[in-house]
Amino acid sequence: MLKLGFIGGGNMASCIINAISSLKREHTISVSGPHLEKLEKFKSMGHNIGTDNVLCAKESDIIFLGVKPQILGSVLRDLKDKGIDFSQKLVISMAVGFSCSSIEDITKSNKTVRIMPNTPSSLGLGVTAIYFDSGVGTEQKDLTYELLAGLGLNVTVDNEEQITLLGALTGSGPAFLYRFLESLCTIATEHGLDAVQSRNLMQMLIKGTAAMIEHNAQSSLAQLREAVTSKGGTTFEGLKVMQTRNFDAMMHEVIDACIRRSHELEETLKDK
């Protein structure tokens, strides 16, 4: 039987646990965290809960690390100091800015996977970036894919810098889309539409546009944009403003800011 342990029971851990619930192979799930009352939802799903990270890790074949990056180092050191042999475990970390080498410095094992899911993963419509450290074998990689399949699209990257990039693009991306839609909603209400109607419009706008991308896979995004744009028309004039205001340059700054912050976090977490 496959034994899965989650140290930390936050939103991303919940997404993964929900996805794993449809796993066909026999398995058990244990979740540990400092506040037992916050883990009751997992107990109601038939999973084991507790406040003892060491016990959770000891009884697991695969350990998912779902704690905040700022305390991950101390959590791992506590596990190591209390006898957890990480060489016999596969460790899957969700922590932003905490590199495989930083984890390996503590665990003395290179059987580490870094993943970066996004919030739509809770609906099975997410993007999860995956990076495998050098000690992860083929069988363990296949098992990782199997465990994460229910989240949506899995993208394996060649290095951790690409994890950082996808964290900015697809991890933070939903927030940027929400912010864009917020602006359109504000404009709609300023022109007399009510808030509910405005939200419904934005919901269908994003859903329909995503469907157009999916159903026109042979067309580039530029071609899809051009299909909406008549020279001299209203859309054309709007796009001219975006070009004048250097929309592409702004988006580069947005993504660069995310990447820079991730690197800053990595530096501050090295000695945590």
mmCIF file of C-alpha atoms in Angstrom:
data_model
loop_
_atom_site.group_PDB
_atom_site.id
_atom_site.type_symbol
_atom_site.label_atom_id
_atom_site.label_comp_id
_atom_site.label_asym_id
_atom_site.label_seq_id
_atom_site.Cartn_x
_atom_site.Cartn_y
_atom_site.Cartn_z
ATOM 1 C CA MET A 1 0.000 0.000 0.000
ATOM 2 C CA LEU A 2 1.259 3.478 -0.909
ATOM 3 C CA LYS A 3 1.597 5.713 2.148
ATOM 4 C CA LEU A 4 1.352 9.464 1.520
ATOM 5 C CA GLY A 5 2.122 12.120 4.125
ATOM 6 C CA PHE A 6 1.338 15.836 3.971
ATOM 7 C CA ILE A 7 3.162 18.176 6.325
ATOM 8 C CA GLY A 8 0.965 21.230 6.189
ATOM 9 C CA GLY A 9 -2.691 21.162 5.199
ATOM 10 C CA GLY A 10 -3.148 24.468 3.360
ATOM 11 C CA ASN A 11 -4.896 25.264 0.091
ATOM 12 C CA MET A 12 -2.417 23.595 -2.258
ATOM 13 C CA ALA A 13 -2.213 20.495 -0.081
ATOM 14 C CA SER A 14 -6.013 20.361 -0.184
ATOM 15 C CA CYS A 15 -5.981 20.578 -3.989
ATOM 16 C CA ILE A 16 -3.533 17.691 -4.263
ATOM 17 C CA ILE A 17 -5.344 15.554 -1.690
ATOM 18 C CA ASN A 18 -8.612 16.061 -3.558
ATOM 19 C CA ALA A 19 -6.917 15.070 -6.827
ATOM 20 C CA ILE A 20 -5.351 11.991 -5.240
ATOM 21 C CA SER A 21 -8.736 10.846 -3.905
ATOM 22 C CA SER A 22 -9.486 9.371 -7.334
ATOM 23 C CA LEU A 23 -6.196 7.434 -7.379
ATOM 24 C CA LYS A 24 -6.863 3.827 -8.358
ATOM 25 C CA ARG A 25 -3.978 2.219 -6.485
ATOM 26 C CA GLU A 26 -4.477 1.432 -2.800
ATOM 27 C CA HIS A 27 -3.151 4.212 -0.597
ATOM 28 C CA THR A 28 -3.402 6.005 2.714
ATOM 29 C CA ILE A 29 -3.092 9.743 3.378
ATOM 30 C CA SER A 30 -1.890 11.350 6.609
ATOM 31 C CA VAL A 31 -1.884 15.109 7.215
ATOM 32 C CA SER A 32 -0.055 16.888 10.018
ATOM 33 C CA GLY A 33 -0.203 20.500 11.113
ATOM 34 C CA PRO A 34 -0.025 22.635 14.251
ATOM 35 C CA HIS A 35 -3.784 23.236 14.480
ATOM 36 C CA LEU A 36 -5.774 20.011 14.609
ATOM 37 C CA GLU A 37 -9.098 21.791 14.155
ATOM 38 C CA LYS A 38 -7.984 23.041 10.727
ATOM 39 C CA LEU A 39 -7.370 19.454 9.614
ATOM 40 C CA GLU A 40 -10.820 18.135 10.495
ATOM 41 C CA LYS A 41 -11.931 18.387 6.851
ATOM 42 C CA PHE A 42 -9.313 15.769 5.972
ATOM 43 C CA LYS A 43 -10.511 13.497 8.760
ATOM 44 C CA SER A 44 -14.050 13.733 7.357
ATOM 45 C CA MET A 45 -12.618 12.461 4.037
ATOM 46 C CA GLY A 46 -11.254 9.368 5.781
ATOM 47 C CA HIS A 47 -7.640 10.514 6.144
ATOM 48 C CA ASN A 48 -5.410 10.413 9.219
ATOM 49 C CA ILE A 49 -4.659 13.728 10.914
ATOM 50 C CA GLY A 50 -2.329 14.797 13.700
ATOM 51 C CA THR A 51 0.067 17.420 14.978
ATOM 52 C CA ASP A 52 3.189 15.227 14.959
ATOM 53 C CA ASN A 53 5.219 15.914 11.790
ATOM 54 C CA VAL A 54 7.766 13.259 12.732
ATOM 55 C CA LEU A 55 5.151 10.512 12.979
ATOM 56 C CA CYS A 56 3.586 11.623 9.697
ATOM 57 C CA ALA A 57 6.950 11.538 7.911
ATOM 58 C CA LYS A 58 8.052 8.275 9.523
ATOM 59 C CA GLU A 59 4.956 6.415 8.343
ATOM 60 C CA SER A 60 5.022 7.815 4.768
ATOM 61 C CA ASP A 61 6.712 6.660 1.568
ATOM 62 C CA ILE A 62 6.151 10.066 -0.034
ATOM 63 C CA ILE A 63 6.264 13.300 1.942
ATOM 64 C CA PHE A 64 4.523 16.378 0.540
ATOM 65 C CA LEU A 65 5.887 19.596 2.045
ATOM 66 C CA GLY A 66 3.088 22.151 2.213
ATOM 67 C CA VAL A 67 4.374 24.521 4.898
ATOM 68 C CA LYS A 68 5.380 28.129 4.307
ATOM 69 C CA PRO A 69 8.894 28.582 2.867
ATOM 70 C CA GLN A 70 9.914 30.654 5.889
ATOM 71 C CA ILE A 71 9.544 27.667 8.244
ATOM 72 C CA LEU A 72 10.381 24.817 5.855
ATOM 73 C CA GLY A 73 14.040 24.707 6.866
ATOM 74 C CA SER A 74 13.252 24.397 10.577
ATOM 75 C CA VAL A 75 10.590 21.755 9.862
ATOM 76 C CA LEU A 76 13.036 19.664 7.814
ATOM 77 C CA ARG A 77 15.816 20.017 10.405
ATOM 78 C CA ASP A 78 13.445 18.871 13.136
ATOM 79 C CA LEU A 79 12.531 15.793 11.091
ATOM 80 C CA LYS A 80 16.178 15.023 10.368
ATOM 81 C CA ASP A 81 17.253 15.549 13.998
ATOM 82 C CA LYS A 82 14.523 13.163 15.147
ATOM 83 C CA GLY A 83 15.677 10.320 12.979
ATOM 84 C CA ILE A 84 13.815 10.567 9.663
ATOM 85 C CA ASP A 85 15.870 8.828 6.959
ATOM 86 C CA PHE A 86 15.084 10.842 3.855
ATOM 87 C CA SER A 87 17.092 8.503 1.636
ATOM 88 C CA GLN A 88 14.149 6.105 1.909
ATOM 89 C CA LYS A 89 11.549 8.766 1.083
ATOM 90 C CA LEU A 90 10.449 10.778 -1.934
ATOM 91 C CA VAL A 91 10.042 14.417 -0.933
ATOM 92 C CA ILE A 92 7.706 16.664 -2.942
ATOM 93 C CA SER A 93 7.971 20.348 -2.063
ATOM 94 C CA MET A 94 5.477 23.104 -2.915
ATOM 95 C CA ALA A 95 7.568 25.863 -1.319
ATOM 96 C CA VAL A 96 8.369 28.955 -3.397
ATOM 97 C CA GLY A 97 12.006 30.001 -3.386
ATOM 98 C CA PHE A 98 13.305 26.918 -1.533
ATOM 99 C CA SER A 99 15.641 25.114 -3.904
ATOM 100 C CA CYS A 100 16.354 21.397 -4.138
ATOM 101 C CA SER A 101 19.934 22.047 -3.052
ATOM 102 C CA SER A 102 18.690 23.825 0.100
ATOM 103 C CA ILE A 103 16.447 20.848 0.871
ATOM 104 C CA GLU A 104 19.278 18.398 0.158
ATOM 105 C CA ASP A 105 21.626 20.313 2.493
ATOM 106 C CA ILE A 106 19.267 19.372 5.323
ATOM 107 C CA THR A 107 17.902 15.977 4.284
ATOM 108 C CA LYS A 108 21.177 14.663 2.770
ATOM 109 C CA SER A 109 19.073 13.117 0.004
ATOM 110 C CA ASN A 110 18.572 14.155 -3.617
ATOM 111 C CA LYS A 111 15.239 12.355 -3.983
ATOM 112 C CA THR A 112 13.386 15.651 -4.163
ATOM 113 C CA VAL A 113 10.669 16.955 -6.470
ATOM 114 C CA ARG A 114 9.678 20.611 -6.641
ATOM 115 C CA ILE A 115 6.189 21.406 -7.871
ATOM 116 C CA MET A 116 4.406 24.680 -8.544
ATOM 117 C CA PRO A 117 0.630 24.241 -8.907
ATOM 118 C CA ASN A 118 -1.761 27.152 -9.398
ATOM 119 C CA THR A 119 -5.185 27.792 -7.886
ATOM 120 C CA PRO A 120 -7.259 26.452 -10.833
ATOM 121 C CA SER A 121 -5.732 23.097 -9.902
ATOM 122 C CA SER A 122 -8.524 22.869 -7.335
ATOM 123 C CA LEU A 123 -10.905 22.431 -10.281
ATOM 124 C CA GLY A 124 -8.638 20.038 -12.172
ATOM 125 C CA LEU A 125 -7.920 22.862 -14.626
ATOM 126 C CA GLY A 126 -4.567 24.000 -13.328
ATOM 127 C CA VAL A 127 -0.983 24.059 -14.500
ATOM 128 C CA THR A 128 1.645 22.356 -12.346
ATOM 129 C CA ALA A 129 5.335 22.872 -13.046
ATOM 130 C CA ILE A 130 7.472 19.891 -11.977
ATOM 131 C CA TYR A 131 11.229 19.662 -11.468
ATOM 132 C CA PHE A 132 12.939 16.398 -10.538
ATOM 133 C CA ASP A 133 16.224 16.404 -8.641
ATOM 134 C CA SER A 134 18.979 14.052 -9.855
ATOM 135 C CA GLY A 135 18.157 11.251 -7.394
ATOM 136 C CA VAL A 136 14.566 10.756 -8.518
ATOM 137 C CA GLY A 137 14.254 7.546 -10.552
ATOM 138 C CA THR A 138 11.954 6.726 -13.459
ATOM 139 C CA GLU A 139 9.497 4.801 -11.295
ATOM 140 C CA GLN A 140 9.260 7.697 -8.844
ATOM 141 C CA LYS A 141 8.750 10.166 -11.683
ATOM 142 C CA ASP A 142 5.908 8.066 -13.089
ATOM 143 C CA LEU A 143 4.354 7.881 -9.636
ATOM 144 C CA THR A 144 4.600 11.673 -9.271
ATOM 145 C CA TYR A 145 2.787 12.157 -12.576
ATOM 146 C CA GLU A 146 0.122 9.705 -11.460
ATOM 147 C CA LEU A 147 -0.413 11.540 -8.174
ATOM 148 C CA LEU A 148 -0.659 14.965 -9.822
ATOM 149 C CA ALA A 149 -2.681 13.969 -12.895
ATOM 150 C CA GLY A 150 -5.960 15.184 -11.382
ATOM 151 C CA LEU A 151 -4.702 18.768 -11.072
ATOM 152 C CA GLY A 152 -4.750 19.504 -14.805
ATOM 153 C CA LEU A 153 -1.736 20.040 -17.068
ATOM 154 C CA ASN A 154 1.641 18.855 -15.744
ATOM 155 C CA VAL A 155 4.719 20.521 -17.233
ATOM 156 C CA THR A 156 8.146 19.034 -16.520
ATOM 157 C CA VAL A 157 10.966 21.586 -16.616
ATOM 158 C CA ASP A 158 14.703 21.056 -17.067
ATOM 159 C CA ASN A 159 15.945 23.309 -14.293
ATOM 160 C CA GLU A 160 14.754 25.217 -11.252
ATOM 161 C CA GLU A 161 14.967 28.584 -12.977
ATOM 162 C CA GLN A 162 12.134 27.398 -15.192
ATOM 163 C CA ILE A 163 10.134 26.535 -12.049
ATOM 164 C CA THR A 164 10.598 30.172 -11.058
ATOM 165 C CA LEU A 165 9.472 31.324 -14.512
ATOM 166 C CA LEU A 166 6.341 29.165 -14.488
ATOM 167 C CA GLY A 167 5.628 30.338 -10.969
ATOM 168 C CA ALA A 168 5.426 33.859 -12.383
ATOM 169 C CA LEU A 169 3.555 32.955 -15.571
ATOM 170 C CA THR A 170 1.058 30.317 -14.452
ATOM 171 C CA GLY A 171 1.275 30.507 -10.669
ATOM 172 C CA SER A 172 0.749 34.269 -10.446
ATOM 173 C CA GLY A 173 -0.980 34.483 -13.826
ATOM 174 C CA PRO A 174 -4.520 33.982 -12.481
ATOM 175 C CA ALA A 175 -4.077 37.055 -10.248
ATOM 176 C CA PHE A 176 -3.018 39.129 -13.245
ATOM 177 C CA LEU A 177 -6.039 37.972 -15.229
ATOM 178 C CA TYR A 178 -8.308 38.746 -12.267
ATOM 179 C CA ARG A 179 -6.797 42.231 -12.050
ATOM 180 C CA PHE A 180 -7.455 42.842 -15.762
ATOM 181 C CA LEU A 181 -11.055 41.670 -15.351
ATOM 182 C CA GLU A 182 -11.440 43.847 -12.257
ATOM 183 C CA SER A 183 -10.659 46.898 -14.374
ATOM 184 C CA LEU A 184 -13.213 45.909 -17.008
ATOM 185 C CA CYS A 185 -15.815 45.311 -14.274
ATOM 186 C CA THR A 186 -15.120 48.744 -12.783
ATOM 187 C CA ILE A 187 -15.581 50.381 -16.186
ATOM 188 C CA ALA A 188 -18.827 48.459 -16.717
ATOM 189 C CA THR A 189 -20.289 49.596 -13.379
ATOM 190 C CA GLU A 190 -19.144 53.175 -13.982
ATOM 191 C CA HIS A 191 -21.252 53.083 -17.149
ATOM 192 C CA GLY A 192 -24.376 51.889 -15.375
ATOM 193 C CA LEU A 193 -24.218 48.084 -15.342
ATOM 194 C CA ASP A 194 -24.751 46.474 -11.943
ATOM 195 C CA ALA A 195 -21.998 44.517 -10.202
ATOM 196 C CA VAL A 196 -23.591 41.080 -10.687
ATOM 197 C CA GLN A 197 -24.207 41.663 -14.377
ATOM 198 C CA SER A 198 -20.648 42.948 -14.822
ATOM 199 C CA ARG A 199 -19.176 39.874 -13.130
ATOM 200 C CA ASN A 200 -21.303 37.547 -15.272
ATOM 201 C CA LEU A 201 -20.094 39.329 -18.389
ATOM 202 C CA MET A 202 -16.438 38.956 -17.370
ATOM 203 C CA GLN A 203 -16.975 35.314 -16.455
ATOM 204 C CA MET A 204 -18.346 34.498 -19.891
ATOM 205 C CA LEU A 205 -15.729 36.700 -21.575
ATOM 206 C CA ILE A 206 -12.840 34.728 -20.080
ATOM 207 C CA LYS A 207 -14.574 31.368 -20.510
ATOM 208 C CA GLY A 208 -15.417 32.044 -24.153
ATOM 209 C CA THR A 209 -11.960 33.409 -24.963
ATOM 210 C CA ALA A 210 -10.286 30.371 -23.374
ATOM 211 C CA ALA A 211 -12.566 28.129 -25.442
ATOM 212 C CA MET A 212 -11.597 30.001 -28.614
ATOM 213 C CA ILE A 213 -7.915 29.357 -27.855
ATOM 214 C CA GLU A 214 -8.605 25.683 -27.193
ATOM 215 C CA HIS A 215 -10.764 25.126 -30.271
ATOM 216 C CA ASN A 216 -8.423 27.007 -32.606
ATOM 217 C CA ALA A 217 -5.162 25.314 -31.699
ATOM 218 C CA GLN A 218 -3.868 25.791 -35.251
ATOM 219 C CA SER A 219 -4.053 29.586 -34.887
ATOM 220 C CA SER A 220 -1.536 31.671 -32.968
ATOM 221 C CA LEU A 221 -2.742 34.061 -30.290
ATOM 222 C CA ALA A 222 -1.779 36.915 -32.590
ATOM 223 C CA GLN A 223 -3.978 35.458 -35.341
ATOM 224 C CA LEU A 224 -6.907 35.125 -32.938
ATOM 225 C CA ARG A 225 -6.408 38.729 -31.863
ATOM 226 C CA GLU A 226 -6.271 39.885 -35.493
ATOM 227 C CA ALA A 227 -9.511 38.029 -36.222
ATOM 228 C CA VAL A 228 -11.261 40.337 -33.731
ATOM 229 C CA THR A 229 -9.558 43.459 -35.055
ATOM 230 C CA SER A 230 -10.744 45.430 -38.067
ATOM 231 C CA LYS A 231 -8.349 48.158 -39.170
ATOM 232 C CA GLY A 232 -9.780 51.506 -38.176
ATOM 233 C CA GLY A 233 -12.418 49.853 -35.958
ATOM 234 C CA THR A 234 -13.062 50.134 -32.235
ATOM 235 C CA THR A 235 -10.851 47.200 -31.223
ATOM 236 C CA PHE A 236 -8.051 48.571 -33.406
ATOM 237 C CA GLU A 237 -8.205 51.904 -31.565
ATOM 238 C CA GLY A 238 -8.159 50.206 -28.178
ATOM 239 C CA LEU A 239 -5.139 48.108 -29.101
ATOM 240 C CA LYS A 240 -3.346 51.244 -30.308
ATOM 241 C CA VAL A 241 -3.647 52.650 -26.779
ATOM 242 C CA MET A 242 -2.196 49.427 -25.332
ATOM 243 C CA GLN A 243 0.716 49.696 -27.776
ATOM 244 C CA THR A 244 1.254 53.392 -27.029
ATOM 245 C CA ARG A 245 1.313 52.641 -23.306
ATOM 246 C CA ASN A 246 3.887 49.863 -23.882
ATOM 247 C CA PHE A 247 1.690 46.987 -22.722
ATOM 248 C CA ASP A 248 4.339 44.376 -23.608
ATOM 249 C CA ALA A 249 7.001 46.253 -21.658
ATOM 250 C CA MET A 250 4.687 46.486 -18.659
ATOM 251 C CA MET A 251 4.025 42.738 -18.722
ATOM 252 C CA HIS A 252 7.767 42.078 -18.897
ATOM 253 C CA GLU A 253 8.159 44.234 -15.794
ATOM 254 C CA VAL A 254 5.354 42.321 -14.046
ATOM 255 C CA ILE A 255 6.933 38.907 -14.708
ATOM 256 C CA ASP A 256 10.446 40.190 -13.952
ATOM 257 C CA ALA A 257 9.183 41.489 -10.587
ATOM 258 C CA CYS A 258 7.827 38.033 -9.712
ATOM 259 C CA ILE A 259 11.081 36.334 -10.707
ATOM 260 C CA ARG A 260 13.156 38.884 -8.813
ATOM 261 C CA ARG A 261 11.075 38.399 -5.668
ATOM 262 C CA SER A 262 11.451 34.630 -5.946
ATOM 263 C CA HIS A 263 15.230 35.019 -6.103
ATOM 264 C CA GLU A 264 15.136 37.355 -3.105
ATOM 265 C CA LEU A 265 13.144 34.780 -1.161
ATOM 266 C CA GLU A 266 15.647 32.079 -2.112
ATOM 267 C CA GLU A 267 18.502 34.175 -0.744
ATOM 268 C CA THR A 268 16.728 34.921 2.526
ATOM 269 C CA LEU A 269 15.706 31.289 3.002
ATOM 270 C CA LYS A 270 19.157 29.775 2.580
ATOM 271 C CA ASP A 271 19.934 29.974 6.287
ATOM 272 C CA LYS A 272 16.379 29.490 7.582
#
